[in-house]
Coordinates of C-alpha atoms (C1' of nucleotides) in Angstrom, one line a residue:
Chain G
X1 CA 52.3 -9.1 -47.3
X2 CA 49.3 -6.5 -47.7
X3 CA 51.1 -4.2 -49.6
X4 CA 53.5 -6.4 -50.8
X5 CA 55.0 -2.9 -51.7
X6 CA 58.4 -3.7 -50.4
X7 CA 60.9 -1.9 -49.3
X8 CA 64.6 -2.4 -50.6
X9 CA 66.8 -4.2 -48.3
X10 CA 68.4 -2.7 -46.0
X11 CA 69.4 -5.7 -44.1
X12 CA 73.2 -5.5 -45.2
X13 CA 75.6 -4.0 -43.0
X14 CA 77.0 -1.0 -44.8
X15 CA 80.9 -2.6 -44.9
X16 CA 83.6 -0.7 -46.6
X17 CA 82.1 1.3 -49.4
X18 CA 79.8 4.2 -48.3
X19 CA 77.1 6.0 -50.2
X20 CA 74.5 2.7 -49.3
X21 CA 76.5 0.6 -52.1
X22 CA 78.3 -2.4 -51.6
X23 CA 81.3 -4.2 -52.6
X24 CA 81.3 -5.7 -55.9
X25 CA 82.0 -9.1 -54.5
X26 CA 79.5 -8.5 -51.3
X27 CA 76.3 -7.3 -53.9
X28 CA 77.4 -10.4 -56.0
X29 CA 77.1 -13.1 -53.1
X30 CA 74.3 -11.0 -51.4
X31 CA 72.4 -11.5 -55.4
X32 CA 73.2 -15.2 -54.9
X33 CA 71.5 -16.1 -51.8
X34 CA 68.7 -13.8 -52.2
X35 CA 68.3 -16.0 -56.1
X36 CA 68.0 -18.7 -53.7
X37 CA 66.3 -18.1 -51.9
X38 CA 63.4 -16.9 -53.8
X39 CA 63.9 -20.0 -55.6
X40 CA 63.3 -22.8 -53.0
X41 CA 60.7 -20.5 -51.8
X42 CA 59.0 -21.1 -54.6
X43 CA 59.6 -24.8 -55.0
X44 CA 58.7 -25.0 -51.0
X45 CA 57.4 -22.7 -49.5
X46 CA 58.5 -20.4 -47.2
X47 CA 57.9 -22.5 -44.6
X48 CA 59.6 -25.6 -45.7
X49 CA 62.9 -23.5 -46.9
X50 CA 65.4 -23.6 -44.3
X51 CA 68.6 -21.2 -43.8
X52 CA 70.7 -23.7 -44.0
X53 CA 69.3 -25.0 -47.4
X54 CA 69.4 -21.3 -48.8
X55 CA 73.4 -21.1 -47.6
X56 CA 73.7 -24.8 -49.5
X57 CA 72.1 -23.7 -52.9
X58 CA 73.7 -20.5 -53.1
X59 CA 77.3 -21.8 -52.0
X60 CA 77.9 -20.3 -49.1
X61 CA 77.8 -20.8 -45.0
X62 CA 75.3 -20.6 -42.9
X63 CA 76.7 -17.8 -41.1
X64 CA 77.7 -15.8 -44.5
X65 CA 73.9 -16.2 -45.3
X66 CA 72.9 -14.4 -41.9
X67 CA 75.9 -11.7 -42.6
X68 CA 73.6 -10.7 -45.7
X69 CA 70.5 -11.4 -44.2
X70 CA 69.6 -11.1 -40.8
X71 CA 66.7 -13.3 -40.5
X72 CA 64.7 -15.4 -43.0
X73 CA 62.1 -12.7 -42.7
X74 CA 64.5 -10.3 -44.5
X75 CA 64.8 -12.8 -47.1
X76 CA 61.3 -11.8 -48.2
X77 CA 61.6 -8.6 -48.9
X78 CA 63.2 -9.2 -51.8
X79 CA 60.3 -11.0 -52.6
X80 CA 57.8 -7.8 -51.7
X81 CA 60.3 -6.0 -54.1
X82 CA 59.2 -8.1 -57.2
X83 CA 55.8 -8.2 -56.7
X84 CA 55.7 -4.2 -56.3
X85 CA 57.7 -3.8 -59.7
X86 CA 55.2 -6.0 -61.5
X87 CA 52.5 -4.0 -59.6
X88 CA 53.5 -0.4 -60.3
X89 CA 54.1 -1.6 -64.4
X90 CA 50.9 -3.2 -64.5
X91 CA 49.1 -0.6 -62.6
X92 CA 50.5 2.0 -64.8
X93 CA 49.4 0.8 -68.2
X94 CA 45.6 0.5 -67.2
X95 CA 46.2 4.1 -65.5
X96 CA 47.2 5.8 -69.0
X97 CA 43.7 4.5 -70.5
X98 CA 41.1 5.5 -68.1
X99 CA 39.6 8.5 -66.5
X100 CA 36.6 7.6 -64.7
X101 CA 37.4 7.1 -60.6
X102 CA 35.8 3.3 -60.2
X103 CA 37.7 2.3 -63.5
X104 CA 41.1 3.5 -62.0
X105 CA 40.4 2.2 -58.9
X106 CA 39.3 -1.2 -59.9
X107 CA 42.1 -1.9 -62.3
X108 CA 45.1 -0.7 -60.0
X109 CA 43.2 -3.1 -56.9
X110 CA 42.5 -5.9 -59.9
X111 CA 46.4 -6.2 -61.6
X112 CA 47.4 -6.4 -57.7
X113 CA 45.4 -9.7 -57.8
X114 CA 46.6 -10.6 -61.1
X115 CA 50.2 -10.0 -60.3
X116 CA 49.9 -11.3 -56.3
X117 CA 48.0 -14.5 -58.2
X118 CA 51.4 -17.0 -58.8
X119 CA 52.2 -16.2 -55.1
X120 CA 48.9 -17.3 -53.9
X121 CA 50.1 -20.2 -52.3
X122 CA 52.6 -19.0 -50.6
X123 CA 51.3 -15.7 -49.2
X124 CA 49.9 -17.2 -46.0
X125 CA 53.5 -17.6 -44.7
X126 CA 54.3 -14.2 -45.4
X127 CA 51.5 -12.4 -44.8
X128 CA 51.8 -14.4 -40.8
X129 CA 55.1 -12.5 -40.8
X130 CA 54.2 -9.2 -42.6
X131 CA 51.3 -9.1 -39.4
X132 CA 53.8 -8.9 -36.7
X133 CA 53.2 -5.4 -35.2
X134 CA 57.2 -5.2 -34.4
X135 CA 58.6 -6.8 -37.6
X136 CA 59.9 -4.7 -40.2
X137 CA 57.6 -6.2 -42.5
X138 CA 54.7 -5.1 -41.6
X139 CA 53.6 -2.3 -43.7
X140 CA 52.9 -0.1 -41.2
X141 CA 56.4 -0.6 -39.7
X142 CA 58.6 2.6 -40.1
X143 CA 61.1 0.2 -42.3
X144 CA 57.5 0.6 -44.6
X145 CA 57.3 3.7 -44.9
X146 CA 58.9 3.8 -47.9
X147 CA 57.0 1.2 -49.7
X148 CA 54.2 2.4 -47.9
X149 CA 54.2 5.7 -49.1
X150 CA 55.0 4.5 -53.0
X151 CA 51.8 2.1 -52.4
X152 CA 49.7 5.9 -51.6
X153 CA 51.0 7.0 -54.4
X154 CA 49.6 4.5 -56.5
X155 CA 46.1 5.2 -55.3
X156 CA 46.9 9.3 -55.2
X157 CA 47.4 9.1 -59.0
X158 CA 44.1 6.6 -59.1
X159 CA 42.2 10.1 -57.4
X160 CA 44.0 12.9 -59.3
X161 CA 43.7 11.2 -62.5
X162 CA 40.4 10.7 -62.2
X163 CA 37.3 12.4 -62.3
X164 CA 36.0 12.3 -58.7
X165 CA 34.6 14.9 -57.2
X166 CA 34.1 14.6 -53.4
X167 CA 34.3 16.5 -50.6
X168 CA 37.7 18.5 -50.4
X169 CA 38.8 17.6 -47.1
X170 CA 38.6 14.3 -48.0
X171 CA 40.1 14.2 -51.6
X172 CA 43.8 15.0 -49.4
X173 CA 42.9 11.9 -47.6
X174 CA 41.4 9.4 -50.1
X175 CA 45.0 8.4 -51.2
X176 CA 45.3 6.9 -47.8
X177 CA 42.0 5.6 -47.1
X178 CA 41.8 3.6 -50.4
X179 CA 45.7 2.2 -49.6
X180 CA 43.8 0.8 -45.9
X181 CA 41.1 -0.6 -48.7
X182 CA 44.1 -2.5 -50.7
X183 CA 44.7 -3.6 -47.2
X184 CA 41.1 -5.1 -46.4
X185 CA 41.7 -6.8 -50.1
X186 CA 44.8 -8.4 -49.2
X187 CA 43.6 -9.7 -45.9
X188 CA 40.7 -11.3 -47.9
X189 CA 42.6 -12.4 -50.5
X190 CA 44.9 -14.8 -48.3
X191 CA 41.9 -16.3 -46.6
X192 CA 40.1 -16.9 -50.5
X193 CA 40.8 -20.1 -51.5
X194 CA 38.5 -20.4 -54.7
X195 CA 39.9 -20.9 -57.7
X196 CA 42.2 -18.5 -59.4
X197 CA 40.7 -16.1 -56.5
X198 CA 37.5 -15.7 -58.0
X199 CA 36.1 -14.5 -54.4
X200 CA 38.5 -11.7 -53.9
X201 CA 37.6 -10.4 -57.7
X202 CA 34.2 -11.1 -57.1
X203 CA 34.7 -8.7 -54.2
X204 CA 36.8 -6.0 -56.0
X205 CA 34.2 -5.6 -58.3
X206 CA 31.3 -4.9 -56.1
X207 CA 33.0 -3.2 -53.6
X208 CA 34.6 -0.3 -56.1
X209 CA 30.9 0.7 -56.8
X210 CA 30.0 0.9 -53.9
X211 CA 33.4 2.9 -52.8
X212 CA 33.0 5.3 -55.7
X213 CA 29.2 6.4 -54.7
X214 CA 30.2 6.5 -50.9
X215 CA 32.8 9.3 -51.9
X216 CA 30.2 11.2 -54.2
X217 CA 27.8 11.2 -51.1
X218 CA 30.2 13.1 -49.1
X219 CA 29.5 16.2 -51.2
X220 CA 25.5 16.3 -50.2
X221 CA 25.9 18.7 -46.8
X222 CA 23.6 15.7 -44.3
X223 CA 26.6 13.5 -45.2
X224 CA 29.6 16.5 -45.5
X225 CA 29.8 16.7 -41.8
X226 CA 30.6 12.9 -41.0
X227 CA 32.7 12.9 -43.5
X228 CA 34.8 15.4 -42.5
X229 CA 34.7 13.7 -39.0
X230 CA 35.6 10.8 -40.5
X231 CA 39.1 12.5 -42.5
X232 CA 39.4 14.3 -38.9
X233 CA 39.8 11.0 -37.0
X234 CA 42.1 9.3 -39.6
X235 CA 44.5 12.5 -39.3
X236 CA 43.8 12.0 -35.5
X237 CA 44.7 8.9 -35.1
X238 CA 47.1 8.5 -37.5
X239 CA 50.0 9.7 -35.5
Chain K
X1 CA 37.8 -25.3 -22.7
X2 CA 35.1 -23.6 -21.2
X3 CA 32.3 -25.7 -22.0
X4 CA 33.6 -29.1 -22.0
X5 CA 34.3 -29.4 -18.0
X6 CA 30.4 -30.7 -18.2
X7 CA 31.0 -33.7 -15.9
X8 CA 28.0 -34.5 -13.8
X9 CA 28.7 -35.7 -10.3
X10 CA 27.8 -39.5 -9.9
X11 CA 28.0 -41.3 -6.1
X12 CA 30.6 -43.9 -7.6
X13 CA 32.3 -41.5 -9.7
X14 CA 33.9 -43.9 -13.2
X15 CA 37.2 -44.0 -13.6
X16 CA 37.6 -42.1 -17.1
X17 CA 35.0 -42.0 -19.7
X18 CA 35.2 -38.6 -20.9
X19 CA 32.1 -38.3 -23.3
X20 CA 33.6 -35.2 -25.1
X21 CA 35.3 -33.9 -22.3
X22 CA 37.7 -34.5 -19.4
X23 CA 37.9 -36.1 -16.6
X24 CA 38.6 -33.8 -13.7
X25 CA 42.0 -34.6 -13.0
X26 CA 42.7 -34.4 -16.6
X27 CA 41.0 -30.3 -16.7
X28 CA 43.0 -29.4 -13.3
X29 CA 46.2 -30.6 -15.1
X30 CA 45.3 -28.8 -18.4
X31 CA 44.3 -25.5 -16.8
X32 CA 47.8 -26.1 -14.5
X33 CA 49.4 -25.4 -17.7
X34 CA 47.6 -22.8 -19.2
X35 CA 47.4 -20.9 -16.0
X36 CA 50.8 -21.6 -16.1
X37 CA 51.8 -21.0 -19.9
X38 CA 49.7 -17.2 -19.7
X39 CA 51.5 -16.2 -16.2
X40 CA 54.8 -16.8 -18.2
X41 CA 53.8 -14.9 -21.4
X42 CA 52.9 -12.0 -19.2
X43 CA 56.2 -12.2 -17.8
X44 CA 58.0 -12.9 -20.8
X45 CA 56.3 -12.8 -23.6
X46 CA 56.2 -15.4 -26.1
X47 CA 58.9 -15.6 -27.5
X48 CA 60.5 -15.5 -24.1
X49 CA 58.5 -18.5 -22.6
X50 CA 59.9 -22.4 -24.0
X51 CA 57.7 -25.3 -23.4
X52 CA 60.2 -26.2 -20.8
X53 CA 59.6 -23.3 -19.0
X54 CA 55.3 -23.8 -19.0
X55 CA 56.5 -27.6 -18.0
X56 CA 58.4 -26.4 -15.3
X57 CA 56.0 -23.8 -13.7
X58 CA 53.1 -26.1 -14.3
X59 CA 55.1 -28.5 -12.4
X60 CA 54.7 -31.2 -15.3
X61 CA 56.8 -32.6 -17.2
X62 CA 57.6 -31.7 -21.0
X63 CA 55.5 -34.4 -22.3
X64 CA 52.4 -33.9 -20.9
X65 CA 52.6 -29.9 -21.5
X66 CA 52.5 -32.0 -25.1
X67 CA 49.7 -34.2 -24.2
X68 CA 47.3 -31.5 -23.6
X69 CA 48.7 -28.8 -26.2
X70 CA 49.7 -30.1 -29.6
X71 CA 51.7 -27.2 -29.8
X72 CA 53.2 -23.8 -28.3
X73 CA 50.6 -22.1 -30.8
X74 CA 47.9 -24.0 -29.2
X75 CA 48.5 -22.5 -25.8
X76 CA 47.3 -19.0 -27.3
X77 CA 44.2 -20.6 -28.2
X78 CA 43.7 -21.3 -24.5
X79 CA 44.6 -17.7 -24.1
X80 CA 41.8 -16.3 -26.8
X81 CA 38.8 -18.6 -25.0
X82 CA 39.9 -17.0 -21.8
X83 CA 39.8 -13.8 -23.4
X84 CA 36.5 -14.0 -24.8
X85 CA 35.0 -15.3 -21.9
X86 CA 36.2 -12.6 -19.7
X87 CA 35.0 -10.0 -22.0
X88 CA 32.0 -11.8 -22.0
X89 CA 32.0 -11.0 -18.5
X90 CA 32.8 -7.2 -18.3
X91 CA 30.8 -6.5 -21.1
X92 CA 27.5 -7.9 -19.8
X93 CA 27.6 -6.0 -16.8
X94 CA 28.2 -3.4 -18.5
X95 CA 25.3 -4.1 -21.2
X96 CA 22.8 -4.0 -18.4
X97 CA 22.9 -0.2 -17.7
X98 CA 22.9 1.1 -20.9
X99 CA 20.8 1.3 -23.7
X100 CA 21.7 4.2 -26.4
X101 CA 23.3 2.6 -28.7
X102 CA 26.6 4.6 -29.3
X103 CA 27.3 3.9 -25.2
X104 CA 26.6 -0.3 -25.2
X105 CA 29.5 -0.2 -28.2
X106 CA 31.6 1.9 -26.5
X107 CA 31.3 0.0 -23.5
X108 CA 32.1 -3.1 -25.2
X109 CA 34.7 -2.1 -27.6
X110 CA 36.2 -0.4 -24.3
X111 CA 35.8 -3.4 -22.0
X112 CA 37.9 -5.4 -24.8
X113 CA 41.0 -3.0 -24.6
X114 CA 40.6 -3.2 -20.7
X115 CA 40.3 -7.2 -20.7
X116 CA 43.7 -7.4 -22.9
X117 CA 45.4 -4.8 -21.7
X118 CA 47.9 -7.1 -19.3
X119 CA 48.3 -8.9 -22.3
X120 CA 49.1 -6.2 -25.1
X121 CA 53.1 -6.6 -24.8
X122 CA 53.0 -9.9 -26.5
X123 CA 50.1 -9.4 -28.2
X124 CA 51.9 -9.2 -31.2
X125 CA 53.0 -12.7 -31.2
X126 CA 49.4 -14.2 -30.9
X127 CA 48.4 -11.8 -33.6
X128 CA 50.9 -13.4 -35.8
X129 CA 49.7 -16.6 -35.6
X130 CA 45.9 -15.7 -35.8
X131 CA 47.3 -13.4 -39.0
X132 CA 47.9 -17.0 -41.0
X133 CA 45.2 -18.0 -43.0
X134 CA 45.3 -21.3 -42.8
X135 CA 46.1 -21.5 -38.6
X136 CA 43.0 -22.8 -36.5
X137 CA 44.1 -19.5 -34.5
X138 CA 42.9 -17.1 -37.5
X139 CA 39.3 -15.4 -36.3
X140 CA 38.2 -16.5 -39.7
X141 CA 39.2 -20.6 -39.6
X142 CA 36.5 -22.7 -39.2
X143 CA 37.8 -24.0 -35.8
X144 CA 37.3 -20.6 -34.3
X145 CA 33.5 -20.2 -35.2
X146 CA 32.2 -20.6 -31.8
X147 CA 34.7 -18.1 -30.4
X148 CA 33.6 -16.0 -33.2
X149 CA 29.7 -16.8 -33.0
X150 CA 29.8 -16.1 -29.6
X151 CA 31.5 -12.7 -29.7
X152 CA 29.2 -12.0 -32.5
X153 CA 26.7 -12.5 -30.6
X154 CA 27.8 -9.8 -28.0
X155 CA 27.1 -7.2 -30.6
X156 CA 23.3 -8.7 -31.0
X157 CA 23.0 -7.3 -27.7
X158 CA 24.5 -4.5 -28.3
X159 CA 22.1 -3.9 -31.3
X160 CA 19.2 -5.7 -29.8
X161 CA 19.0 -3.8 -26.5
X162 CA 19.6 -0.4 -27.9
X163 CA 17.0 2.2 -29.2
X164 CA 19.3 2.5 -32.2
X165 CA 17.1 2.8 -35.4
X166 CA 18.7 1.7 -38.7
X167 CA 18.0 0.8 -41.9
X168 CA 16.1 -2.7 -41.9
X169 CA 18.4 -4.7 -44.0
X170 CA 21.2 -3.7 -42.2
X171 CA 19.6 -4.2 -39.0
X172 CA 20.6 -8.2 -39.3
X173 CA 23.7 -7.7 -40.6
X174 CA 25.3 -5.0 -37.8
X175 CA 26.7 -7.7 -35.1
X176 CA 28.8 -9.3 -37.7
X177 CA 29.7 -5.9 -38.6
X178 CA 30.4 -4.6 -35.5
X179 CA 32.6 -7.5 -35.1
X180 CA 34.6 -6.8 -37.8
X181 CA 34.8 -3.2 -36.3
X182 CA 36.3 -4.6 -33.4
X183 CA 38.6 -6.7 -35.6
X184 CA 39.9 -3.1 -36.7
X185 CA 40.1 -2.2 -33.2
X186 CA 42.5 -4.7 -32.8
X187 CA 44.3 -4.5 -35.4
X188 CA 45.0 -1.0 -34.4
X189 CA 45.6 -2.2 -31.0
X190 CA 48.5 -4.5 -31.3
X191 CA 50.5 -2.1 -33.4
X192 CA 49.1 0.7 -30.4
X193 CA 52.3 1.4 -28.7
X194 CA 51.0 4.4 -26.7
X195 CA 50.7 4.1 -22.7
X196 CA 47.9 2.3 -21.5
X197 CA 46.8 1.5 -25.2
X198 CA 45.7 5.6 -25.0
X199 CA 45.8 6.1 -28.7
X200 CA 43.2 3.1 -29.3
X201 CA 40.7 4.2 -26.1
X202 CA 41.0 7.6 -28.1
X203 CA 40.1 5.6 -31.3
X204 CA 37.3 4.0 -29.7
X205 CA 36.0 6.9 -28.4
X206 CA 36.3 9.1 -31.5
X207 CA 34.9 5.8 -34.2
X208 CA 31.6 5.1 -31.6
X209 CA 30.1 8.1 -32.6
X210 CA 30.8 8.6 -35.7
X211 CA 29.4 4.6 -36.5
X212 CA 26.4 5.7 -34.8
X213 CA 25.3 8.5 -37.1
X214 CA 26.8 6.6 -39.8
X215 CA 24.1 3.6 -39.0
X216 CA 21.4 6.1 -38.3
X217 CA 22.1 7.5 -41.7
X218 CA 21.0 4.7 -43.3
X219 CA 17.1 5.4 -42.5
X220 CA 17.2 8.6 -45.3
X221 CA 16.6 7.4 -49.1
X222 CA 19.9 9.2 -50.1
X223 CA 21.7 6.7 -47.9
X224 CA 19.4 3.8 -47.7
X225 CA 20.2 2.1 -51.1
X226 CA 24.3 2.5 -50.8
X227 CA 23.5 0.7 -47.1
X228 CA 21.8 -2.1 -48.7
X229 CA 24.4 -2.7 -51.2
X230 CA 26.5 -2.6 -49.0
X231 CA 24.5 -5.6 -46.6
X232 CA 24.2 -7.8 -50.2
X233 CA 27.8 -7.2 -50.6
X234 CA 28.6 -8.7 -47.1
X235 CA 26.2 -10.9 -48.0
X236 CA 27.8 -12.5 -51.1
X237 CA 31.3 -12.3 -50.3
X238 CA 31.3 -14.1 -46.8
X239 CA 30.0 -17.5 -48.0
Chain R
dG1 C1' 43.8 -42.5 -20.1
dT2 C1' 47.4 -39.7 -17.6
dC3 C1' 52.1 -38.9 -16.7
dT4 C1' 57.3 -39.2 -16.2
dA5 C1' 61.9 -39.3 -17.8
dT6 C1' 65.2 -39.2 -21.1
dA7 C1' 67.2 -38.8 -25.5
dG8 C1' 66.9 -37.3 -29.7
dT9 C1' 66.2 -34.2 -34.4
dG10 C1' 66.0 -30.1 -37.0
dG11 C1' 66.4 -25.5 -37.8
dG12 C1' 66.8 -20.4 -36.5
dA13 C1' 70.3 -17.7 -34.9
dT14 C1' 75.1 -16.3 -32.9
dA15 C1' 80.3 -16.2 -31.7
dG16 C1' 84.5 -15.7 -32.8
dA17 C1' 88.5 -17.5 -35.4
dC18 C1' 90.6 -16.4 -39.7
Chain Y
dG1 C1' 83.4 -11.5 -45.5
dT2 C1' 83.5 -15.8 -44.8
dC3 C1' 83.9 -19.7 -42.3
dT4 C1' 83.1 -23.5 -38.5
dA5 C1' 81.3 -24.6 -34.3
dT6 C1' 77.9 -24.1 -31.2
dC7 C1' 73.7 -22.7 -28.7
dC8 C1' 68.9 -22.8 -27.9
dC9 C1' 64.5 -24.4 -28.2
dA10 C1' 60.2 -26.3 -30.5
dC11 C1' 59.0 -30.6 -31.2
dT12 C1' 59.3 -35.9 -31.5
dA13 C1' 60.1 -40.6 -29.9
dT14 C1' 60.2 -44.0 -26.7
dA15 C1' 59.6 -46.8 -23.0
dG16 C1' 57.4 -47.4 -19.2
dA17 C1' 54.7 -46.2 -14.4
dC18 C1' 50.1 -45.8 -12.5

DNA sequence: GTCTATAGTGGGATAGAC
DNA sequence: GTCTATCCCACTATAGAC
């Protein structure tokens, strides 16, 4: 889940038709099941939907539901796909309005808990499946890298937009640091179980303080040097 | 598991009677299994070992593989108590030689990747499960609190027996800190696909240090009210 | 309370015919 | 591309032995 920035499904065998499109008649069935899909998701969980009861509501086999779809797991990507749209409109809005660094940040890390919030329920069961190291859903999976890198994106236009000034070395890396902070959100957010998420909000609001005088500190020289260190060791180990 | 086996030894031994734990035959036939259930995970993996399998090797029949583990998932809880205990272990030894604070975390952070090492091919599996939210296998559920207390309470020592100086506030609140550190260590672990987990030991070694200055940091003014935001944040968002 | 044997059920995933 | 038939395995159920 964490990012919940998903990437577009690339689960269909490319049949016929080249250029990454599909058959009329194969993006039309794929649509169906993947409609759903999503739906009895929603009704039960992800948990309690089965293949089989996927292939029933959208008409089809069992086995022409795992032509389209190679596990359930890549059924909930095209869940991760809606949830990123709502995100990136959302996020966008409250980007055109503000200026100041802790604003951006808190409202781009805030609408992702206002548009995650109807999924609450639900998010344990993908985010157990989104945790697998070698699934494609997790977002640090190289089939993630695309969403991955939209997700940085996000937070890059939260830095350049804004009026931040920290230490230079880290500004290239901030994009990427605050993306592993939407991380640490999302991880909390599927163990809060208080009301409409209160906790995690709670928690968005005091940490972005905090998060916004840690990077003005970096620019006083006794804290310059770890912080370089630290934008060193995330470059390090990064790859 | 570890702490239950508390049977004292009587000259007319009672039949059963368990008060809270098991009767010896009953904890020979349950660590049959597990021994059995972890030697075939090594071999492989989870996904790779069936119940049948565990049955087979602990030379017990299906059933009673059931009897003592509700589940497959509950055989990895097994596996975490072993873990932790034989950390424990390595660490405490290691504890006892040491006493600048960067080395005792090093040493323990370092003893962990060497403890789970034969385990890290399937790793990913457990970490799925303990990913869920709502799973007694999550670090966070209440039904793992005396793993977690007691690993917890490694990093006391670590603290406790060092000559680190820190910020008072923060002083109390650095074990559970420390822990989740090691949570990040982890995290970085399982998705760690380097040779002998390299690229995390190279993590270790390159985070100690930098968490060390960061901590002594603390002590100057400049730093000193961001650190004990930072503890009140912790604070209020964990309960 | 501990254990066996056996016979299910349900659901994820696959093979191969058409 | 779509189907039917099938496999495999986690898990359950049961009935009974000690």
């Amino acid at each position: 889940m964490t990012t919940l920035t998903a990437v577009p499904d690339r689960a269909v065998p490319p049949p016929e038709q080249p250029a990454g499109g599909l058959t009329p008649k194969a993006a039309q069935t794929r649509a169906q099941i993947l409609e759903a899909a999503l739906g009895l998701f929603r009704e039960s969980g992800y948990d309690g939907t089965t293949m089989r009861g996927v292939a029933r509501a959208a008409d089809v086999s069992l086995g022409n539901a795992y032509y389209y779809f190679a596990s359930k797991e890549h059924l909930v990507q095209g869940f991760y796909d809606q949830i990123q749209v709502a995100h990136a409109e959302a996020a966008a809005s409250a980007l055109a309005s503000e200026t100041g660094f802790p604003e951006r940040l808190r409202a781009v890390l805030e609408t992702w808990v206002d548009v995650a919030a109807p999924y609450h329920e639900f998010a344990g069961a993908f985010f157990k499946n989104a945790a697998e190291p070698r699934s494609p859903l997790s977002p640090f999976s190289t089939e993630s890298t695309a969403a991955r890198e939209a997700s940085i994106a996000l937070y890059r236009r939260v830095v350049e937009g804004s009026d931040l000034k920290v230490a230079p070395a880290l500004r290239a890396q901030l994009p990427e640091l605050l993306w592993l902070l939407q991380m640490g959100v999302v991880l909390f957010w599927v163990h809060d179980d208080s009301p409409a998420q209160r906790r995690t909000r709670d928690l968005v609001a005091n940490a972005v303080p905090l998060v916004d005088r840690l990077a003005r500190l970096t620019r006083l020289p006794v804290a310059r040097g770890l912080a370089d260190d630290v934008v060193a060791l995330v470059r390090k180990v990064r790859g």
